[in-house]
Short mmCIF file of C-alpha atoms and ligand atoms in Angstrom, two decimals:
data_model
loop_
_atom_site.label_atom_id
_atom_site.label_comp_id
_atom_site.label_asym_id
_atom_site.label_seq_id
_atom_site.Cartn_x
_atom_site.Cartn_y
_atom_site.Cartn_z
CA UNK G 1 -15.89 22.28 -3.72
CA UNK G 2 -17.43 19.37 -5.65
CA UNK G 3 -18.78 21.78 -8.28
CA UNK G 4 -15.27 23.12 -8.79
CA UNK G 5 -13.81 19.62 -9.18
CA UNK G 6 -16.50 18.50 -11.61
CA UNK G 7 -16.11 21.70 -13.65
CA UNK G 8 -12.35 21.24 -13.79
CA UNK G 9 -12.59 17.59 -14.77
CA UNK G 10 -15.74 17.52 -16.88
CA UNK G 11 -13.85 17.41 -20.20
CA UNK G 12 -12.17 14.18 -19.02
CA UNK G 13 -15.37 12.16 -18.61
CA UNK G 14 -14.75 10.37 -21.90
CA UNK G 15 -10.95 10.69 -21.86
CA UNK G 16 -8.64 7.84 -22.80
CA UNK G 17 -5.93 6.97 -20.26
CA UNK G 18 -3.39 8.88 -22.37
CA UNK G 19 -5.57 12.00 -22.47
CA UNK G 20 -6.10 11.72 -18.72
CA UNK G 21 -2.34 11.53 -18.19
CA UNK G 22 -1.68 14.60 -20.33
CA UNK G 23 -4.25 16.65 -18.40
CA UNK G 24 -2.89 15.42 -15.06
CA UNK G 25 0.70 16.24 -15.96
CA UNK G 26 -0.36 19.73 -17.03
CA UNK G 27 -2.01 20.19 -13.64
CA UNK G 28 1.08 18.88 -11.79
CA UNK G 29 3.42 21.10 -13.81
CA UNK G 30 1.22 24.14 -13.26
CA UNK G 31 1.51 23.61 -9.50
CA UNK G 32 5.30 23.87 -9.61
CA UNK G 33 6.97 23.30 -6.26
CA UNK G 34 3.68 23.44 -4.35
CA UNK G 35 3.37 19.63 -4.49
CA UNK G 36 6.96 18.89 -3.47
CA UNK G 37 7.66 17.48 0.01
CA UNK G 38 9.24 20.13 2.23
CA UNK G 39 11.05 17.62 4.46
CA UNK G 40 14.69 16.55 3.99
CA UNK G 41 15.73 13.14 2.63
CA UNK G 42 13.05 10.64 3.73
CA UNK G 43 11.58 12.69 6.54
CA UNK G 44 9.96 11.17 9.61
CA UNK G 45 6.87 8.97 9.29
CA UNK G 46 4.74 11.86 10.57
CA UNK G 47 6.22 14.30 8.00
CA UNK G 48 5.76 11.82 5.19
CA UNK G 49 2.12 11.13 6.09
CA UNK G 50 1.31 14.82 6.72
CA UNK G 51 2.71 15.72 3.31
CA UNK G 52 0.63 12.95 1.75
CA UNK G 53 -2.50 14.26 3.48
CA UNK G 54 -1.90 17.79 2.17
CA UNK G 55 -1.29 16.43 -1.31
CA UNK G 56 -4.43 14.27 -1.21
CA UNK G 57 -6.54 17.28 -0.20
CA UNK G 58 -5.31 19.26 -3.20
CA UNK G 59 -5.84 16.28 -5.48
CA UNK G 60 -9.30 15.54 -4.10
CA UNK G 61 -10.51 19.12 -4.19
CA UNK G 62 -9.41 19.47 -7.81
CA UNK G 63 -10.92 16.09 -8.68
CA UNK G 64 -7.82 14.00 -9.48
CA UNK G 65 -8.10 11.82 -6.38
CA UNK G 66 -11.75 11.06 -7.22
CA UNK G 67 -11.29 9.64 -10.69
CA UNK G 68 -11.78 5.90 -11.01
CA UNK G 69 -13.82 5.70 -7.78
CA UNK G 70 -17.61 5.21 -7.85
CA UNK G 71 -19.80 8.29 -7.38
CA UNK G 72 -21.41 6.58 -4.34
CA UNK G 73 -18.14 7.11 -2.41
CA UNK G 74 -17.41 10.64 -3.60
CA UNK G 75 -15.72 9.58 -6.83
CA UNK G 76 -16.28 10.92 -10.33
CA UNK G 77 -16.28 7.46 -11.93
CA UNK G 78 -14.26 6.66 -15.04
CA UNK G 79 -11.68 3.93 -15.53
CA UNK G 80 -9.75 2.60 -12.51
CA UNK G 81 -6.72 2.99 -14.78
CA UNK G 82 -6.90 6.70 -13.95
CA UNK G 83 -6.08 5.84 -10.32
CA UNK G 84 -3.04 3.88 -11.44
CA UNK G 85 -1.88 6.76 -13.64
CA UNK G 86 -2.27 9.23 -10.77
CA UNK G 87 -0.20 7.05 -8.41
CA UNK G 88 2.44 6.46 -11.08
CA UNK G 89 2.85 10.15 -11.96
CA UNK G 90 3.18 11.13 -8.29
CA UNK G 91 5.64 8.41 -7.27
CA UNK G 92 7.76 8.69 -10.43
CA UNK G 93 8.23 12.40 -9.67
CA UNK G 94 9.01 11.68 -6.00
CA UNK G 95 5.98 13.72 -4.87
CA UNK G 96 4.79 10.94 -2.60
CA UNK G 97 6.35 7.77 -1.14
CA UNK G 98 5.03 4.72 -2.94
CA UNK G 99 4.66 2.62 0.23
CA UNK G 100 2.30 5.02 1.99
CA UNK G 101 0.40 5.89 -1.18
CA UNK G 102 -0.68 2.31 -1.69
CA UNK G 103 -2.88 2.11 1.42
CA UNK G 104 -5.88 3.72 -0.31
CA UNK G 105 -5.63 1.09 -3.06
CA UNK G 106 -5.28 -1.87 -0.70
CA UNK G 107 -8.05 -1.23 1.83
CA UNK G 108 -10.44 1.14 0.02
CA UNK G 109 -11.61 -1.27 -2.70
CA UNK G 110 -12.54 -3.98 -0.17
CA UNK G 111 -14.76 -1.62 1.82
CA UNK G 112 -16.44 -0.41 -1.39
CA UNK G 113 -17.00 -4.03 -2.47
CA UNK G 114 -18.05 -5.69 0.81
CA UNK G 115 -19.64 -2.80 2.74
CA UNK G 116 -21.14 -0.38 0.18
CA UNK G 117 -23.35 1.46 2.70
CA UNK G 118 -20.49 2.02 5.13
CA UNK G 119 -18.23 3.00 2.21
CA UNK G 120 -20.38 6.04 1.34
CA UNK G 121 -19.58 7.43 4.80
CA UNK G 122 -15.94 6.42 5.30
CA UNK G 123 -14.29 6.35 1.87
CA UNK G 124 -14.57 10.09 0.97
CA UNK G 125 -12.57 11.30 4.02
CA UNK G 126 -9.98 8.58 3.33
CA UNK G 127 -9.61 9.65 -0.30
CA UNK G 128 -9.25 13.28 0.75
CA UNK G 129 -6.51 12.33 3.23
CA UNK G 130 -8.61 13.56 6.17
CA UNK G 131 -8.52 10.04 7.64
CA UNK G 132 -5.91 7.30 7.46
CA UNK G 133 -6.63 3.61 7.66
CA UNK G 134 -4.47 0.69 8.73
CA UNK G 135 -4.62 -3.08 8.30
CA UNK G 136 -4.87 -5.22 11.45
CA UNK G 137 -4.24 -8.73 10.16
CA UNK G 138 -0.90 -10.12 11.45
CA UNK G 139 -0.44 -11.31 15.02
CA UNK G 140 2.59 -12.58 16.95
CA UNK G 141 1.80 -16.18 15.95
CA UNK G 142 -0.18 -15.53 12.80
CA UNK G 143 1.69 -14.08 9.84
CA UNK G 144 2.16 -16.50 6.96
CA UNK G 145 -0.43 -18.72 8.60
CA UNK G 146 -3.00 -15.92 8.94
CA UNK G 147 -5.83 -18.40 9.47
CA UNK G 148 -4.41 -19.22 12.90
CA UNK G 149 -5.12 -15.70 14.24
CA UNK G 150 -6.38 -15.60 17.83
CA UNK G 151 -7.94 -12.15 18.28
CA UNK G 152 -11.60 -12.71 19.16
CA UNK G 153 -14.83 -10.74 18.83
CA UNK G 154 -17.90 -11.80 20.79
CA UNK G 155 -21.38 -10.51 20.16
CA UNK G 156 -23.06 -8.48 22.92
CA UNK G 157 -26.32 -6.65 22.24
CA UNK G 158 -25.80 -4.56 19.08
CA UNK G 159 -22.02 -4.54 19.51
CA UNK G 160 -19.01 -6.77 19.16
CA UNK G 161 -16.32 -6.87 21.84
CA UNK G 162 -12.80 -7.36 20.47
CA UNK G 163 -9.90 -8.77 22.52
CA UNK G 164 -6.43 -9.66 21.30
CA UNK G 165 -3.18 -8.41 19.81
CA UNK G 166 -2.03 -7.37 16.35
CA UNK G 167 1.53 -6.89 15.15
CA UNK G 168 3.38 -5.09 12.31
CA UNK G 169 0.41 -2.79 11.69
CA UNK G 170 1.79 -0.11 9.38
CA UNK G 171 1.04 3.50 10.40
CA UNK G 172 -1.41 2.44 13.15
CA UNK G 173 -0.15 5.28 15.36
CA UNK G 174 -1.24 7.78 12.70
CA UNK G 175 -4.48 6.06 11.68
CA UNK G 176 -8.07 6.92 12.54
CA UNK G 177 -9.52 3.57 11.35
CA UNK G 178 -8.38 -0.03 11.15
CA UNK G 179 -9.66 -3.10 9.35
CA UNK G 180 -9.36 -5.82 11.97
CA UNK G 181 -9.73 -9.56 11.46
CA UNK G 182 -11.11 -11.41 14.48
CA UNK G 183 -12.39 -14.87 15.23
CA UNK G 184 -16.15 -14.77 15.86
CA UNK G 185 -17.45 -18.34 15.63
CA UNK G 186 -16.95 -20.91 18.40
CA UNK G 187 -15.57 -24.30 17.46
CA UNK G 188 -14.46 -23.25 13.96
CA UNK G 189 -10.74 -23.21 13.26
CA UNK G 190 -8.52 -21.88 10.48
CA UNK G 191 -9.72 -19.43 7.90
CA UNK G 192 -13.39 -20.13 8.62
CA UNK G 193 -15.19 -18.30 11.41
CA UNK G 194 -13.28 -15.03 10.97
CA UNK G 195 -15.05 -11.66 10.62
CA UNK G 196 -13.66 -8.35 9.33
CA UNK G 197 -14.43 -5.18 11.30
CA UNK G 198 -14.03 -1.48 10.56
CA UNK G 199 -12.72 -0.16 13.86
CA UNK G 200 -12.32 3.46 15.04
CA UNK G 201 -8.80 3.79 16.40
CA UNK G 202 -10.02 6.23 19.05
CA UNK G 203 -12.23 3.55 20.67
CA UNK G 204 -11.60 2.91 24.37
CA UNK G 205 -9.44 -0.20 24.94
CA UNK G 206 -7.04 0.20 21.99
CA UNK G 207 -3.37 0.57 22.90
CA UNK G 208 -0.97 1.31 20.02
CA UNK G 209 2.79 0.98 20.50
CA UNK G 210 5.07 2.03 17.63
CA UNK G 211 8.02 -0.20 16.67
CA UNK G 212 11.22 0.94 14.94
CA UNK G 213 12.22 -0.78 11.70
CA UNK G 214 15.90 -1.56 11.11
CA UNK G 215 15.98 1.67 9.04
CA UNK G 216 15.14 3.45 12.32
CA UNK G 217 11.69 4.44 11.09
CA UNK G 218 8.56 4.12 13.26
CA UNK G 219 6.64 2.59 10.39
CA UNK G 220 4.66 -0.11 12.12
CA UNK G 221 3.15 -0.89 15.52
CA UNK G 222 1.85 -3.52 17.84
CA UNK G 223 -1.76 -3.02 18.89
CA UNK G 224 -3.60 -4.37 21.91
CA UNK G 225 -7.40 -4.69 22.03
CA UNK G 226 -8.95 -4.88 25.48
CA UNK G 227 -12.76 -5.20 25.33
CA UNK G 228 -13.03 -2.81 22.38
CA UNK G 229 -16.67 -2.19 21.39
CA UNK G 230 -17.53 -2.13 17.70
CA UNK G 231 -21.14 -1.74 16.48
CA UNK G 232 -22.81 -4.34 14.23
CA UNK G 233 -22.89 -1.72 11.46
CA UNK G 234 -19.09 -1.89 11.27
CA UNK G 235 -18.90 -5.52 10.12
CA UNK G 236 -17.35 -5.62 6.63
CA UNK G 237 -19.07 -8.26 4.53
CA UNK G 238 -20.86 -11.00 6.40
CA UNK G 239 -20.32 -12.39 9.86
CA UNK G 240 -17.95 -15.38 9.70
CA UNK G 241 -16.92 -14.54 6.12
CA UNK G 242 -14.02 -12.23 6.83
CA UNK G 243 -11.65 -14.54 4.97
CA UNK G 244 -13.16 -13.36 1.67
CA UNK G 245 -12.50 -9.75 2.72
CA UNK G 246 -8.93 -10.67 3.69
CA UNK G 247 -8.34 -12.40 0.35
CA UNK G 248 -9.63 -9.33 -1.53
CA UNK G 249 -7.28 -7.08 0.42
CA UNK G 250 -4.32 -9.43 -0.05
CA UNK G 251 -5.02 -9.65 -3.79
CA UNK G 252 -4.82 -5.83 -3.99
CA UNK G 253 -1.73 -5.76 -1.78
CA UNK G 254 0.13 -8.35 -3.86
CA UNK G 255 -0.71 -7.07 -7.34
CA UNK G 256 -2.34 -3.81 -8.46
CA UNK G 257 -0.48 -1.53 -6.05
CA UNK G 258 2.90 -2.31 -7.59
CA UNK G 259 2.33 -0.14 -10.63
CA UNK G 260 3.29 2.91 -8.60
CA UNK G 261 6.10 1.11 -6.79
CA UNK G 262 7.50 0.25 -10.23
CA UNK G 263 7.51 3.98 -11.05
CA UNK G 264 9.34 4.66 -7.79
CA UNK G 265 11.97 2.02 -8.66
CA UNK G 266 12.53 3.46 -12.16
CA UNK G 267 13.03 6.90 -10.62
CA UNK G 268 15.72 5.58 -8.28
CA UNK G 269 17.37 3.50 -10.97
CA UNK G 270 17.61 6.57 -13.22
CA UNK G 271 19.20 8.51 -10.37
CA UNK G 272 21.86 5.82 -9.90
CA UNK G 273 22.46 5.55 -13.66
CA UNK G 274 23.06 9.31 -13.91
CA UNK G 275 25.76 9.10 -11.26
CA UNK G 276 27.54 6.12 -12.83
CA UNK G 277 30.87 6.81 -14.53
CA UNK G 278 30.64 6.12 -18.29
CA UNK G 279 32.53 2.93 -19.16
CA UNK G 280 32.17 1.37 -15.70
CA UNK G 281 31.33 -2.13 -16.96
CA UNK G 282 30.55 -3.57 -13.52
CA UNK G 283 28.08 -0.79 -12.72
CA UNK G 284 26.48 -1.09 -16.14
CA UNK G 285 26.00 -4.82 -15.61
CA UNK G 286 24.32 -4.25 -12.25
CA UNK G 287 22.08 -1.53 -13.63
CA UNK G 288 21.16 -3.59 -16.68
CA UNK G 289 20.17 -6.52 -14.46
CA UNK G 290 18.06 -4.29 -12.22
CA UNK G 291 16.46 -2.58 -15.23
CA UNK G 292 15.52 -5.96 -16.76
CA UNK G 293 13.84 -6.98 -13.50
CA UNK G 294 11.92 -3.72 -13.18
CA UNK G 295 10.74 -3.95 -16.77
CA UNK G 296 9.61 -7.57 -16.23
CA UNK G 297 7.60 -6.32 -13.26
CA UNK G 298 6.21 -3.40 -15.29
CA UNK G 299 5.06 -5.71 -18.10
CA UNK G 300 3.27 -7.96 -15.65
CA UNK G 301 1.92 -5.03 -13.66
CA UNK G 302 0.55 -3.32 -16.76
CA UNK G 303 -1.45 -6.46 -17.59
CA UNK G 304 -2.68 -6.60 -13.98
CA UNK G 305 -3.88 -2.98 -14.13
CA UNK G 306 -5.86 -3.71 -17.28
CA UNK G 307 -7.47 -6.80 -15.76
CA UNK G 308 -8.45 -4.92 -12.61
CA UNK G 309 -9.86 -2.08 -14.71
CA UNK G 310 -11.99 -4.67 -16.51
CA UNK G 311 -13.30 -5.90 -13.15
CA UNK G 312 -11.07 -8.96 -12.72
CA UNK G 313 -9.14 -8.73 -9.46
CA UNK G 314 -6.97 -11.83 -9.44
CA UNK G 315 -6.36 -13.94 -6.35
CA UNK G 316 -3.55 -16.47 -6.61
CA UNK G 317 -2.24 -14.81 -9.78
CA UNK G 318 -1.27 -11.73 -7.79
CA UNK G 319 1.44 -13.85 -6.13
CA UNK G 320 3.39 -13.60 -9.41
CA UNK G 321 3.36 -9.79 -9.20
CA UNK G 322 4.50 -10.02 -5.57
CA UNK G 323 7.48 -12.26 -6.37
CA UNK G 324 8.47 -9.97 -9.25
CA UNK G 325 8.30 -6.75 -7.22
CA UNK G 326 10.39 -8.25 -4.41
CA UNK G 327 13.12 -9.30 -6.87
CA UNK G 328 13.05 -5.97 -8.74
CA UNK G 329 13.06 -3.88 -5.56
CA UNK G 330 16.08 -5.70 -4.17
CA UNK G 331 17.92 -5.67 -7.51
CA UNK G 332 17.54 -1.85 -7.79
CA UNK G 333 18.80 -1.09 -4.31
CA UNK G 334 21.50 -3.78 -4.36
CA UNK G 335 22.75 -2.13 -7.56
CA UNK G 336 22.68 1.28 -5.85
CA UNK G 337 24.59 -0.07 -2.90
CA UNK G 338 27.32 -1.56 -5.06
CA UNK G 339 27.54 1.40 -7.44
CA UNK G 340 27.87 3.83 -4.50
CA UNK G 341 30.27 1.37 -2.81
CA UNK G 342 30.70 2.29 0.85
CA UNK G 343 28.61 5.43 0.56
CA UNK G 344 25.26 4.12 1.71
CA UNK G 345 26.89 2.26 4.59
CA UNK G 346 29.05 5.12 5.86
CA UNK G 347 28.07 8.51 4.47
CA UNK G 348 25.88 11.13 6.17
CA UNK G 349 24.74 12.90 3.02
CA UNK G 350 21.04 13.20 2.16
CA UNK G 351 21.52 10.90 -0.80
CA UNK G 352 23.28 8.24 1.28
CA UNK G 353 20.54 8.46 3.89
CA UNK G 354 17.77 8.13 1.30
CA UNK G 355 19.37 5.16 -0.41
CA UNK G 356 20.28 3.52 2.90
CA UNK G 357 16.64 3.64 4.00
CA UNK G 358 15.47 2.41 0.60
CA UNK G 359 17.98 -0.45 0.63
CA UNK G 360 16.80 -1.50 4.08
CA UNK G 361 13.15 -1.18 3.11
CA UNK G 362 13.81 -3.32 0.03
CA UNK G 363 14.75 -6.20 2.39
CA UNK G 364 11.13 -6.12 3.58
CA UNK G 365 9.85 -6.61 0.03
CA UNK G 366 10.16 -10.38 0.40
CA UNK G 367 8.11 -10.21 3.63
CA UNK G 368 5.27 -7.63 3.59
CA UNK G 369 1.99 -8.71 2.03
CA UNK G 370 3.08 -12.35 2.42
CA UNK G 371 6.62 -13.68 2.10
CA UNK G 372 8.19 -14.76 -1.20
CA UNK G 373 8.28 -18.37 0.06
CA UNK G 374 4.53 -18.30 0.60
CA UNK G 375 3.93 -16.68 -2.81
CA UNK G 376 6.01 -19.38 -4.52
CA UNK G 377 4.03 -22.00 -2.65
CA UNK G 378 0.77 -20.47 -3.93
CA UNK G 379 2.13 -20.33 -7.49
CA UNK G 380 3.31 -23.95 -7.32
CA UNK G 381 0.11 -25.34 -5.82
CA UNK G 382 -2.69 -23.18 -7.11
CA UNK G 383 -1.42 -21.99 -10.47
CA UNK G 384 0.94 -24.75 -11.63
CA UNK G 385 -0.79 -27.60 -9.82
CA UNK G 386 2.57 -29.06 -8.84
CA UNK G 387 2.58 -31.92 -6.33
CA UNK G 388 3.34 -30.92 -2.73
CA UNK G 389 6.72 -32.07 -1.41
CA UNK G 390 6.66 -34.84 1.17
C1 FAD C 401 7.29 -3.48 6.19
C2 FAD C 401 6.19 -4.37 6.67
C3 FAD C 401 4.91 -3.87 6.83
C4 FAD C 401 3.88 -4.69 7.28
N1 FAD C 401 2.64 -4.13 7.48
C5 FAD C 401 1.63 -4.91 7.92
C6 FAD C 401 0.34 -4.33 8.17
O1 FAD C 401 0.11 -3.14 7.94
N2 FAD C 401 -0.63 -5.14 8.66
C7 FAD C 401 -0.43 -6.47 8.91
O2 FAD C 401 -1.37 -7.14 9.30
N3 FAD C 401 0.79 -7.04 8.72
C8 FAD C 401 1.82 -6.28 8.25
N4 FAD C 401 3.08 -6.84 8.04
C9 FAD C 401 3.30 -8.24 8.44
C10 FAD C 401 3.46 -9.21 7.28
O3 FAD C 401 2.24 -9.47 6.65
C11 FAD C 401 4.10 -10.49 7.85
O4 FAD C 401 5.39 -10.14 8.30
C12 FAD C 401 4.19 -11.60 6.83
O5 FAD C 401 2.92 -12.08 6.48
C13 FAD C 401 5.05 -12.78 7.39
O6 FAD C 401 4.59 -13.19 8.63
P1 FAD C 401 5.59 -13.31 9.89
O7 FAD C 401 6.40 -12.06 9.97
O8 FAD C 401 4.81 -13.72 11.05
O9 FAD C 401 6.63 -14.46 9.47
P2 FAD C 401 6.39 -16.03 9.64
O10 FAD C 401 5.06 -16.40 9.11
O11 FAD C 401 6.71 -16.42 11.04
O12 FAD C 401 7.50 -16.61 8.67
C14 FAD C 401 8.88 -16.72 9.06
C15 FAD C 401 9.64 -17.36 7.91
O13 FAD C 401 9.15 -18.70 7.69
C16 FAD C 401 8.74 -18.86 6.34
N5 FAD C 401 7.54 -19.69 6.27
C17 FAD C 401 6.45 -19.63 7.07
N6 FAD C 401 5.54 -20.56 6.69
C18 FAD C 401 6.05 -21.19 5.62
C19 FAD C 401 5.59 -22.24 4.74
N7 FAD C 401 4.39 -22.81 4.93
N8 FAD C 401 6.39 -22.63 3.73
C20 FAD C 401 7.60 -22.06 3.51
N9 FAD C 401 8.11 -21.07 4.32
C21 FAD C 401 7.34 -20.64 5.34
C22 FAD C 401 8.42 -17.46 5.84
O14 FAD C 401 8.54 -17.34 4.44
C23 FAD C 401 9.47 -16.62 6.58
O15 FAD C 401 10.69 -16.66 5.87
C24 FAD C 401 4.12 -6.05 7.58
C25 FAD C 401 5.41 -6.57 7.41
C26 FAD C 401 6.44 -5.74 6.97
C27 FAD C 401 7.81 -6.32 6.80
#
């Protein structure tokens, strides 16, 4: 299988991003409808993730999913920009949902960076879609203030024993692995004394309970850990230094992943524009405003992709990308709602259902990955050095 992928992709070893894109688009076009989702409108969470798995297998086996990843984790190497181009081409064509696609880009890089030995074992099946991962950070009383998390892990022999509760864990009920933050050091509060663990979701003592979003989708879950054993070899990074792992993951979640989401937004905006009556000044105004916001995001996001490709993952700076995506996301689906006045509230058509779910999901854009209030706080304090209010 690897020989086939390398043979297929060998001419791309020295390709520019544009040449890579041309070759990828040829491959996508040659596949025809084979890559299209078979489910209706948005599909269920299970359908969406199963389709993504099937797509990832095709992409991995033909090499596309391996570009931009190090050879040590089953990649072919090459610029990380190739990963961004792959995500963009798939989401812009509606072949995969941007939200689910981003998980490889949020969690994968941290494991490669902080746990290279473990990564050689666990990253290839994740890239191929054979395994899904989830992110166990938030807790009932620890969201914005993540450093106040209370899940604990105590050392026992060669294992750690995890106890506690996580909340809002996306796709946990469909995941085989989870990156869990837990407090490991006695007498140390806040962001210090936290360790990151790579946990098998099939371990005894894990109870996962799906929650419905307001769009009636079972996207996220609450998770309970009751004396869950995790071996020493599954610590990501160093004991007590999980905050650095968390910051790496949050930097990915707030910046680089929005390149593909931007493609998804442009696709939806184009769909609304095509259905707008020519000469409808109000609709044109709404669309123009949304377009300006998406393009502002794209400009920023393009620069972010280039920095990441050059090895500079930004911390606090990624809060700017996060504020921009939240504004653009809501502007696009607010425009859709007003242009299709009444339709997305009342209609039962596939289009109404798709846009209704997207509009509702866009409300979460100011929350997931850290709320817009928190991002503005980071920008004010850490980037602009503004004085804190009294
Ligand atoms: C769709 C979705 C998917 C998610 N997936 C995951 C996941 O996979 N894994 C995971 O770990 N978490 C996940 N989350 C959780 C997410 O990270 C948290 O919801 C987010 O960090 C906010 O935390 P909270 O919900 O506890 O709100 P809170 O922290 O309780 O905040 C409530 C309100 O108070 C405001 N606020 C809080 N503190 C301050 C402050 N200091 N200054 C100004 N305003 C403040 C906030 O902005 C917000 O408006 C997901 C959330 C959503 C919506």
